[in-house]
Structure formats: C-alpha cells, structure tokens
Short mmCIF file of C-alpha atoms in Angstrom, two decimals:
data_model
loop_
_atom_site.label_atom_id
_atom_site.label_comp_id
_atom_site.label_asym_id
_atom_site.label_seq_id
_atom_site.Cartn_x
_atom_site.Cartn_y
_atom_site.Cartn_z
CA MET A 6 -0.09 -0.01 0.07
CA LYS A 7 0.58 3.39 -0.48
CA ASN A 8 2.64 5.45 1.92
CA LEU A 9 1.23 8.75 3.28
CA ILE A 10 1.14 12.18 1.63
CA PRO A 11 1.10 15.31 3.86
CA PHE A 12 -0.79 17.61 1.99
CA PRO A 13 1.73 20.82 1.69
CA ALA A 14 3.93 18.37 -0.30
CA LEU A 15 1.20 17.01 -2.29
CA ILE A 16 1.20 20.41 -3.34
CA ALA A 17 5.10 21.06 -3.40
CA LEU A 18 5.71 17.95 -5.66
CA MET A 19 2.53 18.35 -7.91
CA VAL A 20 1.26 15.01 -7.48
CA ILE A 21 -2.19 13.69 -7.63
CA SER A 22 -2.10 10.44 -5.86
CA PHE A 23 -3.78 11.59 -2.85
CA ALA A 24 -3.36 9.66 0.77
CA SER A 25 -4.38 11.97 3.04
CA CYS A 26 -5.35 15.45 4.34
CA ARG A 27 -3.35 17.97 5.96
CA GLN A 28 -2.56 16.57 9.25
CA ASN A 29 -4.86 18.30 11.67
CA ASP A 30 -7.58 16.51 13.36
CA ASN A 31 -9.48 19.94 15.29
CA VAL A 32 -12.85 20.26 14.85
CA PRO A 33 -14.12 23.62 16.25
CA THR A 34 -16.54 22.38 18.77
CA ASN A 35 -16.60 25.80 20.65
CA LYS A 36 -18.38 27.39 17.44
CA ILE A 37 -20.61 24.27 16.40
CA VAL A 38 -23.92 26.53 14.68
CA PRO A 39 -25.05 25.41 11.35
CA PRO A 40 -23.82 25.87 8.19
CA ILE A 41 -23.98 29.41 7.20
CA PHE A 42 -25.74 30.14 3.88
CA ASN A 43 -24.92 32.43 1.24
CA THR A 44 -28.20 34.72 1.73
CA ASN A 45 -28.42 36.51 -1.53
CA VAL A 46 -28.85 32.73 -2.99
CA SER A 47 -31.90 30.64 -3.95
CA TYR A 48 -32.30 26.96 -2.02
CA GLY A 49 -34.14 24.40 -2.55
CA THR A 50 -34.55 21.27 -0.18
CA MET A 51 -34.37 17.74 -0.57
CA THR A 52 -34.36 15.12 1.95
CA ASP A 53 -32.86 11.79 2.70
CA ALA A 54 -33.53 7.90 3.57
CA ASP A 55 -32.75 8.97 7.26
CA GLY A 56 -35.84 11.56 7.04
CA ASN A 57 -32.94 15.28 7.04
CA THR A 58 -33.42 17.32 4.93
CA TYR A 59 -31.23 19.30 3.01
CA LYS A 60 -30.95 22.34 1.56
CA THR A 61 -30.21 22.63 -1.97
CA VAL A 62 -28.63 24.60 -4.68
CA THR A 63 -28.29 25.17 -8.63
CA ILE A 64 -25.13 25.93 -10.21
CA GLY A 65 -25.37 26.83 -13.50
CA THR A 66 -27.13 23.14 -15.09
CA GLN A 67 -26.69 21.06 -11.99
CA THR A 68 -28.56 20.95 -8.95
CA TRP A 69 -25.88 19.93 -5.33
CA MET A 70 -26.14 19.09 -1.98
CA ALA A 71 -25.70 22.28 -0.01
CA GLU A 72 -24.77 20.78 3.19
CA ASN A 73 -22.34 17.26 3.12
CA LEU A 74 -24.78 13.93 3.30
CA ARG A 75 -25.22 12.40 6.72
CA THR A 76 -27.55 9.70 6.00
CA THR A 77 -27.01 6.36 8.28
CA LYS A 78 -29.21 3.86 6.06
CA TYR A 79 -29.55 3.79 2.61
CA ASN A 80 -32.37 4.60 0.27
CA ASP A 81 -33.95 0.74 0.66
CA GLY A 82 -33.56 0.96 4.22
CA THR A 83 -30.88 -1.13 5.43
CA LYS A 84 -28.34 0.23 7.84
CA ILE A 85 -24.79 1.44 7.06
CA PRO A 86 -22.30 0.29 9.39
CA ASN A 87 -20.53 2.34 11.74
CA LEU A 88 -17.57 1.77 12.30
CA THR A 89 -15.62 3.49 14.84
CA ASP A 90 -12.80 1.54 15.51
CA ASN A 91 -9.94 2.68 13.05
CA SER A 92 -9.05 -0.78 12.26
CA GLU A 93 -12.32 -2.25 11.85
CA TRP A 94 -12.18 0.97 9.75
CA VAL A 95 -8.87 0.46 7.26
CA ASN A 96 -9.24 -3.35 7.52
CA ALA A 97 -13.00 -2.68 6.18
CA THR A 98 -13.71 -4.63 3.32
CA THR A 99 -17.64 -3.89 3.08
CA GLU A 100 -19.38 -0.59 3.14
CA ALA A 101 -19.16 1.64 6.06
CA TYR A 102 -19.64 5.03 7.47
CA CYS A 103 -18.24 7.61 10.47
CA THR A 104 -18.79 10.82 11.94
CA ILE A 105 -16.14 13.42 12.61
CA LEU A 106 -13.92 12.09 15.50
CA ASN A 107 -16.79 9.42 16.05
CA THR A 108 -18.54 11.73 18.04
CA SER A 109 -22.50 11.45 18.42
CA ASP A 110 -23.47 15.27 19.05
CA PRO A 111 -25.61 15.96 16.45
CA ASP A 112 -24.86 19.20 15.62
CA ILE A 113 -21.26 18.13 14.72
CA ILE A 114 -23.02 16.17 12.76
CA HIS A 115 -25.41 18.02 11.46
CA LEU A 116 -22.35 20.59 10.19
CA PHE A 117 -20.10 18.31 9.11
CA GLY A 118 -21.99 15.29 7.91
CA CYS A 119 -20.90 11.43 7.98
CA LEU A 120 -17.59 10.10 6.14
CA TYR A 121 -18.06 7.21 4.29
CA ASN A 122 -15.94 4.68 3.05
CA TRP A 123 -15.86 3.69 -1.24
CA ASN A 124 -17.56 0.99 -0.79
CA ALA A 125 -20.65 3.08 0.74
CA ILE A 126 -20.31 4.85 -2.35
CA ASN A 127 -20.11 2.58 -4.93
CA SER A 128 -22.85 0.41 -3.27
CA GLY A 129 -25.45 2.75 -5.41
CA LYS A 130 -27.69 3.51 -2.49
CA LEU A 131 -26.72 6.80 -0.97
CA ALA A 132 -28.95 8.65 -2.54
CA PRO A 133 -32.57 8.77 -2.86
CA LYS A 134 -34.45 8.92 -5.86
CA GLY A 135 -33.65 11.18 -8.27
CA TRP A 136 -30.54 12.27 -6.61
CA HIS A 137 -26.78 10.17 -7.43
CA VAL A 138 -23.16 10.61 -6.18
CA PRO A 139 -21.54 12.56 -8.94
CA THR A 140 -19.25 11.35 -11.27
CA ASP A 141 -15.64 12.73 -11.55
CA ASP A 142 -17.08 14.46 -14.91
CA GLU A 143 -19.71 15.96 -12.73
CA TRP A 144 -17.24 17.47 -10.19
CA THR A 145 -15.39 18.69 -13.27
CA GLN A 146 -18.68 20.28 -14.83
CA LEU A 147 -19.59 22.65 -11.44
CA ILE A 148 -15.43 23.38 -11.33
CA GLU A 149 -15.14 24.65 -14.94
CA TYR A 150 -18.20 27.30 -14.47
CA LEU A 151 -17.11 28.63 -11.50
CA GLY A 152 -13.94 29.68 -13.84
CA GLY A 153 -11.70 26.62 -13.54
CA GLU A 154 -10.06 24.38 -10.27
CA TYR A 155 -7.81 27.25 -10.17
CA VAL A 156 -10.05 29.85 -8.82
CA ALA A 157 -13.17 27.92 -8.07
CA SER A 158 -12.61 27.18 -4.50
CA PRO A 159 -13.46 30.72 -2.80
CA LYS A 160 -16.45 30.65 -5.08
CA LEU A 161 -17.61 27.18 -3.18
CA LYS A 162 -16.50 27.13 0.09
CA GLU A 163 -18.60 28.96 3.25
CA ALA A 164 -17.10 32.06 4.06
CA GLY A 165 -15.93 33.37 7.04
CA THR A 166 -13.83 32.08 10.63
CA THR A 167 -16.60 30.27 11.97
CA HIS A 168 -16.04 26.70 10.73
CA TRP A 169 -12.51 27.43 8.65
CA SER A 170 -9.62 27.94 10.40
CA ALA A 171 -9.13 30.59 8.11
CA SER A 172 -10.13 32.37 5.15
CA THR A 173 -9.74 35.68 3.09
CA ALA A 174 -12.14 38.05 2.26
CA GLU A 175 -12.17 36.86 -1.49
CA VAL A 176 -13.67 33.45 0.16
CA THR A 177 -17.68 34.24 -1.13
CA ASN A 178 -19.10 31.26 -1.07
CA GLU A 179 -20.75 33.22 -3.81
CA SER A 180 -22.47 29.74 -5.50
CA GLY A 181 -24.15 29.08 -2.31
CA PHE A 182 -22.33 25.68 -2.26
CA THR A 183 -21.14 26.26 0.88
CA ALA A 184 -18.34 23.56 1.42
CA VAL A 185 -17.41 22.87 4.80
CA PRO A 186 -14.14 21.92 6.58
CA GLY A 187 -15.22 18.04 7.70
CA GLY A 188 -11.39 16.50 7.31
CA THR A 189 -11.03 12.91 6.28
CA ARG A 190 -10.29 9.33 8.45
CA CYS A 191 -7.89 7.51 6.45
CA VAL A 192 -4.71 5.40 7.46
CA SER A 193 -2.97 7.28 9.16
CA CYS A 194 -3.08 10.79 8.26
CA SER A 195 -3.13 12.84 11.57
CA VAL A 196 -1.81 12.20 15.41
CA ASN A 197 -5.27 11.69 15.94
CA ASP A 198 -5.31 7.65 16.83
CA GLU A 199 -9.00 6.99 15.41
CA GLY A 200 -7.07 8.42 12.27
CA PHE A 201 -9.42 11.61 11.55
CA GLY A 202 -6.93 14.43 10.00
CA GLY A 203 -7.65 18.03 8.15
CA GLY A 204 -10.79 19.03 10.48
CA ALA A 205 -11.42 22.70 10.16
CA GLU A 206 -8.74 23.27 7.13
CA THR A 207 -9.84 20.80 4.15
CA GLY A 208 -12.89 19.46 2.85
CA CYS A 209 -12.79 16.40 0.78
CA TRP A 210 -15.32 14.59 -1.16
CA TRP A 211 -15.66 11.41 -2.81
CA SER A 212 -16.70 10.81 -6.66
CA SER A 213 -18.43 7.70 -7.80
CA THR A 214 -15.72 7.47 -10.51
CA GLU A 215 -12.70 5.16 -9.89
CA SER A 216 -9.10 5.62 -10.76
CA ASN A 217 -7.58 2.73 -10.28
CA ILE A 218 -7.65 -0.70 -8.47
CA GLY A 219 -8.13 0.54 -4.88
CA LEU A 220 -8.32 4.31 -5.68
CA ALA A 221 -10.84 6.79 -6.64
CA TRP A 222 -11.03 10.15 -7.62
CA GLY A 223 -12.58 13.05 -4.91
CA ARG A 224 -12.08 17.10 -4.61
CA VAL A 225 -10.39 18.68 -1.83
CA LEU A 226 -10.24 21.92 -0.67
CA HIS A 227 -7.87 23.98 2.29
CA ASN A 228 -8.28 26.78 4.05
CA SER A 229 -5.18 28.45 2.90
CA SER A 230 -6.06 27.70 -1.50
CA ARG A 231 -8.23 28.85 -4.36
CA THR A 232 -7.46 25.76 -5.62
CA VAL A 233 -9.73 23.25 -6.17
CA PHE A 234 -7.59 19.72 -6.02
CA ARG A 235 -8.45 16.25 -7.86
CA LEU A 236 -6.72 13.88 -6.29
CA GLU A 237 -6.79 10.13 -6.33
CA ASN A 238 -7.91 8.57 -2.76
CA TYR A 239 -7.76 5.38 -0.91
CA LYS A 240 -11.10 3.42 -1.02
CA THR A 241 -10.54 3.36 2.66
CA ASN A 242 -10.38 6.12 3.44
CA GLY A 243 -13.58 8.35 4.70
CA LEU A 244 -15.16 11.06 3.15
CA SER A 245 -17.91 13.43 2.80
CA VAL A 246 -20.35 13.35 0.60
CA ARG A 247 -22.30 15.66 -1.30
CA LEU A 248 -25.41 14.35 -3.80
CA VAL A 249 -26.15 15.92 -7.22
CA LYS A 250 -29.50 15.74 -9.00
CA ASP A 251 -30.20 13.33 -11.37
#
C-alpha cells in the first residue's frame, strides 16, 4: 500500500495520488452552529433515507446538495455499518460510515455530515430517488462553470472563519455550495489515534469514479488555497459526500 503523503507535500510535489488531507484533527466544537449559507442565493430542499432535510442549490445546469450528507441508512432502509474502531475501518471490505472524531453530538453531525468509505459510495444506494453521487466529470463540470480549478475554491467554500480555521475576503461562497471542512479518515493521516485529519482546514468529497485498483477520484478544498484539488483517494478513506440531482 502506498505511503501516506501530507497535504503540503502534495502541493509542493504536484502529485495527484491522494492518501490523506492535511494533518490536523481539530474540530471547532466551540463554534458549532449550522452551516452559514449565502443569503443572496435561492435554495431548495431534499430529504434522505433517514428523514434528514438538506438545502440544495442550482449552479449552472446542475443541482447540488448545499450540505454534507449525513444519512445512516441506504435508500432501501438498510443500515450502513458505523465503524468507530480505526483498525476495523482500515481493514473493512464492506460499506461503512463514521462521524467526525466518532462524535455523537447532533450539532456537529448536522454541520459536517458523515464520512463514508468508497464501498458505501459504490453501493449505489446512498442517494434518495432522483439523486446520485457525482461522477468525476460532474465535479469537473461544476468547477469549470465557476471559472476552473485554480479559482473556484473561494466560490464554493462557506465564507468566514466560523467553521474554517482561516479564510480571506475573497472567499464569497457566491455559488451557494457552502463547503465546510469535515476533513477525512484514513490509515495514518493525523496524530489522532482514530485516523482523523484535516478538520477545520480541509474538506474532502468523493466522486463515484474509480481511478485505479484501490483508488477513486475526489475533490479537496483547503483553507489556504484558491485551488480545487482533483486527487486520488484510497477507497478505505472516509470522505464527505455531496449528492447531485439526476
């Protein structure tokens, strides 16, 4: 298995094989308020298999969730296994989800959503009828509509520093996407014993597109960068999910 590479090294070396987000397991528990949406954008709603209701936003010709998915059930009512032990998570060969730092705090879960491994993505059952996990091409379509990978990040991220550990005036969330930094869970991408990293600094989202054996494409936003990173992720990693409308 490939060695894990810290996020800054990925930028410096310009490599595309992504194994971890930046090494930081912070969650701003003193700032847990709902996502801060763009009040100048018109939002819709959708509901998942758990009965959770989310804001949605139309960007170009696509309609996206404006919040991270937090369902614990598939669309057929089956429960998704919740793996809290990191050794079980890393060695899982079936679908799994977890919460940030294995929290049970409903406010944190509402804000950041859940993290899912790629087996859950590949099940084809995460999304309610009429929705699906975006393909790599659908992510590219979104980012190109917002001006391309080198400038789209500020238009996607929630503005301010309520949830991101740092921000600049150029972060506008003009798209209404309202990306929040839920981090990731992987083999050893943080000092946290349970394998969580990137909280408050990095947001990582799955696509449904495989890139190689054991790897799949995703998108990453970092608090200090204007770039939307297209990176490979180990399928055993836990990433956030945004659904897109059929």
